[in-house]
mmCIF file of C-alpha atoms in Angstrom:
data_model
loop_
_atom_site.group_PDB
_atom_site.id
_atom_site.type_symbol
_atom_site.label_atom_id
_atom_site.label_comp_id
_atom_site.label_asym_id
_atom_site.label_seq_id
_atom_site.Cartn_x
_atom_site.Cartn_y
_atom_site.Cartn_z
ATOM 1 C CA MET J 1 175.424 125.475 148.862
ATOM 2 C CA SER J 2 172.518 123.399 150.876
ATOM 3 C CA LEU J 3 170.218 120.919 148.760
ATOM 4 C CA LYS J 4 168.022 120.514 151.810
ATOM 5 C CA LYS J 5 164.934 123.229 152.568
ATOM 6 C CA GLN J 6 166.176 124.450 155.532
ATOM 7 C CA HIS J 7 164.159 125.328 158.448
ATOM 8 C CA ILE J 8 163.195 127.518 161.424
ATOM 9 C CA LEU J 9 163.310 125.001 164.532
ATOM 10 C CA VAL J 10 161.014 125.927 167.527
ATOM 11 C CA ILE J 11 160.960 124.393 170.983
ATOM 12 C CA ILE J 12 157.876 124.377 172.214
ATOM 13 C CA GLN J 13 157.921 124.770 176.312
ATOM 14 C CA ASP J 14 154.416 125.309 176.861
ATOM 15 C CA ILE J 15 151.401 125.652 174.491
ATOM 16 C CA HIS J 16 149.948 127.808 176.597
ATOM 17 C CA TYR J 17 152.698 130.536 175.740
ATOM 18 C CA SER J 18 153.697 129.574 172.718
ATOM 19 C CA GLU J 19 152.027 132.069 169.757
ATOM 20 C CA VAL J 20 154.158 134.631 169.745
ATOM 21 C CA ALA J 21 156.465 132.302 169.059
ATOM 22 C CA ILE J 22 154.717 130.417 166.905
ATOM 23 C CA ARG J 23 153.993 133.501 164.595
ATOM 24 C CA HIS J 24 157.518 134.810 164.604
ATOM 25 C CA ALA J 25 158.698 131.249 163.446
ATOM 26 C CA PHE J 26 156.384 131.660 160.291
ATOM 27 C CA SER J 27 157.673 135.302 159.604
ATOM 28 C CA LEU J 28 161.237 134.827 160.166
ATOM 29 C CA ALA J 29 160.881 131.607 157.620
ATOM 30 C CA LYS J 30 158.727 134.231 154.756
ATOM 31 C CA PHE J 31 162.098 136.146 154.391
ATOM 32 C CA PHE J 32 164.351 133.320 154.904
ATOM 33 C CA LYS J 33 162.260 131.369 152.378
ATOM 34 C CA SER J 34 162.681 128.831 154.955
ATOM 35 C CA GLU J 35 160.284 125.932 156.263
ATOM 36 C CA VAL J 36 158.927 125.107 159.645
ATOM 37 C CA ALA J 37 159.892 122.676 162.401
ATOM 38 C CA PHE J 38 157.663 122.328 165.682
ATOM 39 C CA GLY J 39 158.542 120.213 168.702
ATOM 40 C CA TYR J 40 158.570 120.095 172.822
ATOM 41 C CA TYR J 41 160.847 120.298 174.579
ATOM 42 C CA PRO J 42 161.523 116.506 175.964
ATOM 43 C CA SER J 43 159.593 116.244 179.373
ATOM 44 C CA LYS J 44 157.311 114.675 181.236
ATOM 45 C CA LYS J 45 154.398 116.778 180.418
ATOM 46 C CA ASN J 46 155.262 117.651 176.996
ATOM 47 C CA GLN J 47 154.498 114.148 175.175
ATOM 48 C CA ASP J 48 151.478 114.832 172.712
ATOM 49 C CA LEU J 49 152.247 117.312 169.821
ATOM 50 C CA LEU J 50 148.240 117.243 169.142
ATOM 51 C CA PRO J 51 147.389 120.271 171.277
ATOM 52 C CA ALA J 52 149.797 122.285 169.716
ATOM 53 C CA LYS J 53 148.382 122.066 166.076
ATOM 54 C CA ASN J 54 145.545 124.229 166.564
ATOM 55 C CA PHE J 55 148.330 127.123 167.470
ATOM 56 C CA ILE J 56 150.481 126.122 164.891
ATOM 57 C CA GLU J 57 147.604 126.299 161.968
ATOM 58 C CA LYS J 58 145.917 129.975 163.187
ATOM 59 C CA ASN J 59 149.337 131.695 162.998
ATOM 60 C CA ASN J 60 149.953 130.145 159.627
ATOM 61 C CA LEU J 61 148.922 133.907 158.200
ATOM 62 C CA TYR J 62 151.661 132.790 154.942
ATOM 63 C CA ALA J 63 150.354 128.996 154.509
ATOM 64 C CA ILE J 64 154.058 128.520 154.861
ATOM 65 C CA PRO J 65 154.933 124.468 155.082
ATOM 66 C CA TYR J 66 155.862 122.782 158.455
ATOM 67 C CA GLN J 67 156.222 119.878 160.061
ATOM 68 C CA LEU J 68 155.343 118.465 164.023
ATOM 69 C CA MET J 69 158.201 116.490 165.520
ATOM 70 C CA ILE J 70 159.323 114.807 168.366
ATOM 71 C CA LEU J 71 162.384 115.953 170.672
ATOM 72 C CA LYS J 72 164.286 113.600 172.134
ATOM 73 C CA ASN J 73 166.076 114.400 175.600
ATOM 74 C CA HIS J 74 169.922 113.002 174.416
ATOM 75 C CA LYS J 75 172.610 114.038 174.509
ATOM 76 C CA SER J 76 172.814 114.526 170.612
ATOM 77 C CA GLU J 77 170.678 116.966 170.344
ATOM 78 C CA PRO J 78 169.663 119.763 169.733
ATOM 79 C CA ASN J 79 172.492 120.079 166.807
ATOM 80 C CA HIS J 80 170.879 116.897 165.513
ATOM 81 C CA CYS J 81 167.876 118.215 164.683
ATOM 82 C CA ILE J 82 169.262 120.684 163.932
ATOM 83 C CA GLN J 83 171.431 119.389 160.910
ATOM 84 C CA GLU J 84 169.013 117.022 160.186
ATOM 85 C CA LEU J 85 166.762 119.710 159.154
ATOM 86 C CA ASP J 86 169.529 121.954 158.333
ATOM 87 C CA ALA J 87 168.018 124.563 160.612
ATOM 88 C CA ILE J 88 168.616 128.190 161.108
ATOM 89 C CA PHE J 89 167.218 129.755 163.972
ATOM 90 C CA ILE J 90 165.963 127.939 167.093
ATOM 91 C CA VAL J 91 162.791 130.212 168.222
ATOM 92 C CA THR J 92 161.669 129.714 172.173
ATOM 93 C CA GLN J 93 159.455 131.066 174.211
ATOM 94 C CA PHE J 94 159.683 131.833 178.022
ATOM 95 C CA ARG J 95 156.759 132.472 180.655
ATOM 96 C CA ARG J 96 157.602 135.689 181.743
ATOM 97 C CA GLU J 97 157.039 134.351 185.495
ATOM 98 C CA SER J 98 159.016 131.768 184.948
ATOM 99 C CA LEU J 99 162.155 134.220 184.558
ATOM 100 C CA SER J 100 163.041 134.667 188.624
ATOM 101 C CA TYR J 101 165.732 136.405 189.697
ATOM 102 C CA PHE J 102 166.751 133.562 191.500
ATOM 103 C CA PRO J 103 167.932 130.542 190.247
ATOM 104 C CA LYS J 104 165.624 128.122 188.826
ATOM 105 C CA ASN J 105 165.952 124.980 186.518
ATOM 106 C CA HIS J 106 165.286 125.934 182.714
ATOM 107 C CA SER J 107 167.481 123.474 181.292
ATOM 108 C CA ILE J 108 166.888 124.516 177.596
ATOM 109 C CA PHE J 109 169.570 126.918 178.440
ATOM 110 C CA LYS J 110 171.708 124.198 178.082
ATOM 111 C CA TRP J 111 170.182 123.509 174.623
ATOM 112 C CA ILE J 112 170.411 127.054 173.880
ATOM 113 C CA PHE J 113 174.442 127.162 174.782
ATOM 114 C CA ASP J 114 175.119 123.692 173.124
ATOM 115 C CA ALA J 115 173.013 124.480 169.369
ATOM 116 C CA LYS J 116 175.527 125.579 167.259
ATOM 117 C CA ILE J 117 173.098 127.529 165.713
ATOM 118 C CA PRO J 118 171.432 131.130 167.772
ATOM 119 C CA SER J 119 168.241 131.491 169.350
ATOM 120 C CA ILE J 120 165.334 133.788 169.231
ATOM 121 C CA ILE J 121 163.702 134.101 171.947
ATOM 122 C CA VAL J 122 160.725 135.875 173.021
ATOM 123 C CA THR J 123 157.824 136.268 176.083
ATOM 124 C CA GLU J 124 154.215 136.807 175.883
ATOM 125 C CA HIS J 125 154.397 140.577 175.995
ATOM 126 C CA THR J 126 156.536 140.559 172.467
ATOM 127 C CA LYS J 127 154.870 141.665 169.496
ATOM 128 C CA VAL J 128 153.181 139.177 167.986
ATOM 129 C CA ASP J 129 153.118 140.757 164.904
ATOM 130 C CA TYR J 130 157.278 141.743 163.913
ATOM 131 C CA ASP J 131 159.149 142.272 161.067
ATOM 132 C CA TYR J 132 162.325 142.497 161.599
ATOM 133 C CA LYS J 133 163.238 145.408 160.037
ATOM 134 C CA ASN J 134 165.941 147.029 162.852
ATOM 135 C CA ILE J 135 168.657 144.586 164.104
ATOM 136 C CA ILE J 136 170.397 146.356 167.307
ATOM 137 C CA VAL J 137 173.887 145.299 167.830
ATOM 138 C CA PRO J 138 175.798 146.490 171.123
ATOM 139 C CA ILE J 139 179.179 146.047 170.799
ATOM 140 C CA ASN J 140 181.923 146.167 173.572
ATOM 141 C CA TYR J 141 185.883 145.518 173.498
ATOM 142 C CA LYS J 142 185.587 141.934 173.544
ATOM 143 C CA LYS J 143 186.280 140.304 169.726
ATOM 144 C CA GLU J 144 183.607 138.767 170.688
ATOM 145 C CA SER J 145 181.126 141.307 169.468
ATOM 146 C CA LYS J 146 182.170 139.948 165.385
ATOM 147 C CA GLU J 147 180.229 136.937 166.070
ATOM 148 C CA LYS J 148 177.146 139.400 166.887
ATOM 149 C CA MET J 149 177.859 140.755 163.168
ATOM 150 C CA ILE J 150 177.858 137.754 161.425
ATOM 151 C CA TRP J 151 174.708 136.986 162.181
ATOM 152 C CA ALA J 152 172.664 140.402 161.637
ATOM 153 C CA SER J 153 174.013 140.259 158.670
ATOM 154 C CA TYR J 154 171.675 137.834 157.391
ATOM 155 C CA PHE J 155 168.475 139.992 158.650
ATOM 156 C CA GLY J 156 170.162 142.538 156.180
ATOM 157 C CA ARG J 157 170.983 140.732 153.128
ATOM 158 C CA PHE J 158 167.488 138.964 153.206
ATOM 159 C CA ASN J 159 165.295 140.768 155.123
ATOM 160 C CA ASN J 160 166.890 144.215 154.278
ATOM 161 C CA ALA J 161 166.828 144.834 157.791
ATOM 162 C CA LEU J 162 168.000 148.459 158.952
ATOM 163 C CA ILE J 163 171.686 147.355 161.082
ATOM 164 C CA HIS J 164 171.969 149.607 164.011
ATOM 165 C CA ILE J 165 175.915 149.577 165.514
ATOM 166 C CA ILE J 166 175.926 150.884 169.304
ATOM 167 C CA ALA J 167 179.449 151.220 170.235
ATOM 168 C CA PRO J 168 179.974 152.184 173.511
ATOM 169 C CA ASN J 169 182.727 155.419 175.017
ATOM 170 C CA GLU J 170 185.175 153.914 176.412
ATOM 171 C CA LYS J 171 189.269 155.588 177.650
ATOM 172 C CA TYR J 172 191.451 153.194 177.020
ATOM 173 C CA GLU J 173 193.643 152.899 174.515
ATOM 174 C CA ALA J 174 193.213 148.661 174.606
ATOM 175 C CA TYR J 175 189.642 148.795 174.905
ATOM 176 C CA LEU J 176 189.123 151.337 171.416
ATOM 177 C CA ARG J 177 191.796 149.684 169.566
ATOM 178 C CA THR J 178 189.757 146.368 170.041
ATOM 179 C CA ILE J 179 186.031 148.349 169.456
ATOM 180 C CA LYS J 180 188.328 150.249 165.958
ATOM 181 C CA ALA J 181 188.901 146.493 164.773
ATOM 182 C CA THR J 182 185.285 145.737 165.012
ATOM 183 C CA LEU J 183 183.995 148.046 163.280
ATOM 184 C CA LEU J 184 186.909 148.108 160.220
ATOM 185 C CA PHE J 185 185.703 144.184 160.280
ATOM 186 C CA THR J 186 181.659 145.448 160.448
ATOM 187 C CA LYS J 187 182.741 147.500 157.227
ATOM 188 C CA LYS J 188 183.932 144.788 155.041
ATOM 189 C CA MET J 189 182.063 142.694 155.765
ATOM 190 C CA PHE J 190 178.545 144.806 155.336
ATOM 191 C CA GLU J 191 179.642 146.581 152.427
ATOM 192 C CA GLN J 192 179.827 143.261 150.413
ATOM 193 C CA PHE J 193 175.929 142.959 150.587
ATOM 194 C CA SER J 194 172.860 146.282 149.255
ATOM 195 C CA PHE J 195 171.165 146.545 153.454
ATOM 196 C CA GLU J 196 172.133 149.766 155.488
ATOM 197 C CA TYR J 197 173.885 150.050 158.628
ATOM 198 C CA LYS J 198 174.623 152.574 160.955
ATOM 199 C CA THR J 199 177.042 153.023 163.924
ATOM 200 C CA VAL J 200 175.271 155.001 167.253
ATOM 201 C CA LYS J 201 178.108 156.321 170.000
ATOM 202 C CA ALA J 202 177.033 155.049 173.336
ATOM 203 C CA SER J 203 177.712 157.668 176.069
ATOM 204 C CA CYS J 204 178.552 154.948 178.502
ATOM 205 C CA GLN J 205 181.228 152.032 178.367
ATOM 206 C CA SER J 206 181.369 148.733 177.379
ATOM 207 C CA LYS J 207 179.731 147.038 180.873
ATOM 208 C CA ASN J 208 176.451 149.039 180.471
ATOM 209 C CA ILE J 209 176.117 148.868 176.116
ATOM 210 C CA ASN J 210 173.358 146.245 176.598
ATOM 211 C CA ARG J 211 171.591 148.335 178.626
ATOM 212 C CA GLU J 212 171.801 151.701 176.232
ATOM 213 C CA ALA J 213 171.175 149.659 173.246
ATOM 214 C CA ILE J 214 167.695 148.600 175.003
ATOM 215 C CA THR J 215 167.195 152.466 175.688
ATOM 216 C CA TYR J 216 167.726 153.099 172.274
ATOM 217 C CA SER J 217 165.738 150.033 170.664
ATOM 218 C CA LYS J 218 162.143 151.774 172.548
ATOM 219 C CA SER J 219 161.963 154.524 169.403
ATOM 220 C CA LEU J 220 162.270 151.588 166.867
ATOM 221 C CA ASP J 221 159.461 149.870 164.900
ATOM 222 C CA SER J 222 160.440 146.184 165.400
ATOM 223 C CA ALA J 223 163.698 146.071 166.940
ATOM 224 C CA LEU J 224 165.284 143.049 167.538
ATOM 225 C CA ILE J 225 168.631 142.970 170.490
ATOM 226 C CA VAL J 226 171.687 141.194 169.569
ATOM 227 C CA LEU J 227 173.833 140.041 172.483
ATOM 228 C CA ILE J 228 176.373 137.324 173.067
ATOM 229 C CA SER J 229 176.368 134.437 176.036
ATOM 230 C CA ASN J 230 180.215 134.734 177.976
ATOM 231 C CA ARG J 231 182.386 132.234 176.704
ATOM 232 C CA ASP J 232 181.888 130.081 179.534
ATOM 233 C CA PRO J 233 178.458 130.698 181.229
ATOM 234 C CA GLY J 234 179.263 127.796 183.914
ATOM 235 C CA TRP J 235 176.778 125.491 185.035
ATOM 236 C CA ILE J 236 174.417 127.927 186.560
ATOM 237 C CA ALA J 237 174.092 129.754 183.754
ATOM 238 C CA SER J 238 173.822 127.000 181.402
ATOM 239 C CA TYR J 239 170.931 125.603 182.813
ATOM 240 C CA CYS J 240 168.966 128.109 185.067
ATOM 241 C CA GLY J 241 169.386 131.020 182.302
ATOM 242 C CA PRO J 242 172.115 134.042 181.963
ATOM 243 C CA SER J 243 170.695 136.520 185.015
ATOM 244 C CA GLU J 244 170.903 139.732 183.010
ATOM 245 C CA LEU J 245 169.259 137.293 180.088
ATOM 246 C CA LYS J 246 167.073 136.841 182.275
ATOM 247 C CA CYS J 247 166.442 139.910 183.658
ATOM 248 C CA ILE J 248 166.593 142.196 179.796
ATOM 249 C CA LEU J 249 162.906 138.881 178.949
ATOM 250 C CA LYS J 250 161.745 139.354 182.348
ATOM 251 C CA LYS J 251 160.711 143.057 182.055
ATOM 252 C CA GLU J 252 161.759 144.079 177.648
ATOM 253 C CA GLU J 253 159.427 143.541 175.148
ATOM 254 C CA ASN J 254 162.176 142.660 172.301
ATOM 255 C CA PRO J 255 163.126 139.650 171.078
ATOM 256 C CA ILE J 256 166.455 138.630 171.884
ATOM 257 C CA LEU J 257 168.471 137.524 169.138
ATOM 258 C CA PHE J 258 171.152 135.210 171.557
ATOM 259 C CA ILE J 259 174.331 133.357 169.969
ATOM 260 C CA ASN J 260 177.084 131.796 171.472
ATOM 261 C CA PRO J 261 180.956 132.455 171.027
ATOM 262 C CA LEU J 262 183.447 131.186 168.231
ATOM 263 C CA LYS J 263 181.170 127.944 167.452
ATOM 264 C CA ASP J 264 180.825 126.010 164.465
ATOM 265 C CA TYR J 265 178.606 127.263 163.531
ATOM 266 C CA TYR J 266 176.083 125.623 161.036
ATOM 267 C CA LEU J 267 175.095 129.476 158.765
ATOM 268 C CA PRO J 268 172.487 130.404 156.377
ATOM 269 C CA CYS J 269 173.035 129.392 153.169
ATOM 270 C CA ASP J 270 172.630 132.421 150.045
#
């Protein structure tokens, strides 16, 4: 059990496109019973935190304690900051116009890939008021899908969310065995807790499962999509962002819970 107060860490990239991230951070803090920490992503144009204070005060609807901090562009970050804050999630907001299909340096992705906690990513088109009551978890034939279930479970446990597992329709026996193992792992873990979950059989195979999950989410309110990075994303994705993730953020309104596989994570306390 952690002795420190846990935090949601909001990394502000552009103060003019941060209101959604700020509001979502306070909503997350409410049901995780945590506090919030705000800091600009290190850059020459982000030096003064004071302009953010008006946005923060206006969107702190639940009077949740928060702090402002300076984030350093250092090789130990963001994990030094995460450990000091006992942070649960990073929240950050991208401007849609910046999410080009062509390689463009978003060096914050280096932090997102290095972080020992997942990131919740929003855009200015994400709904401001969000209760995170539907968590959409597309799985595939890879073992890393189990990592998604661990993090989805926290939304069920702390926020009484309904977890929707979207399973692909595979033909190969080897793929089917891995998917069945993931579902068995999920059943054993989820049934230790008192939240609802359901498994939805998709019509597509693994390669299209994220797109089908997003289509499925359109019939639900406050749906969070859980995605996981490749084990080795490569240099371009690390600095410019994964192309599939950017494509989804550019077109869709859902927030994305973005997970790195098989990390030595700092887990939320019970």
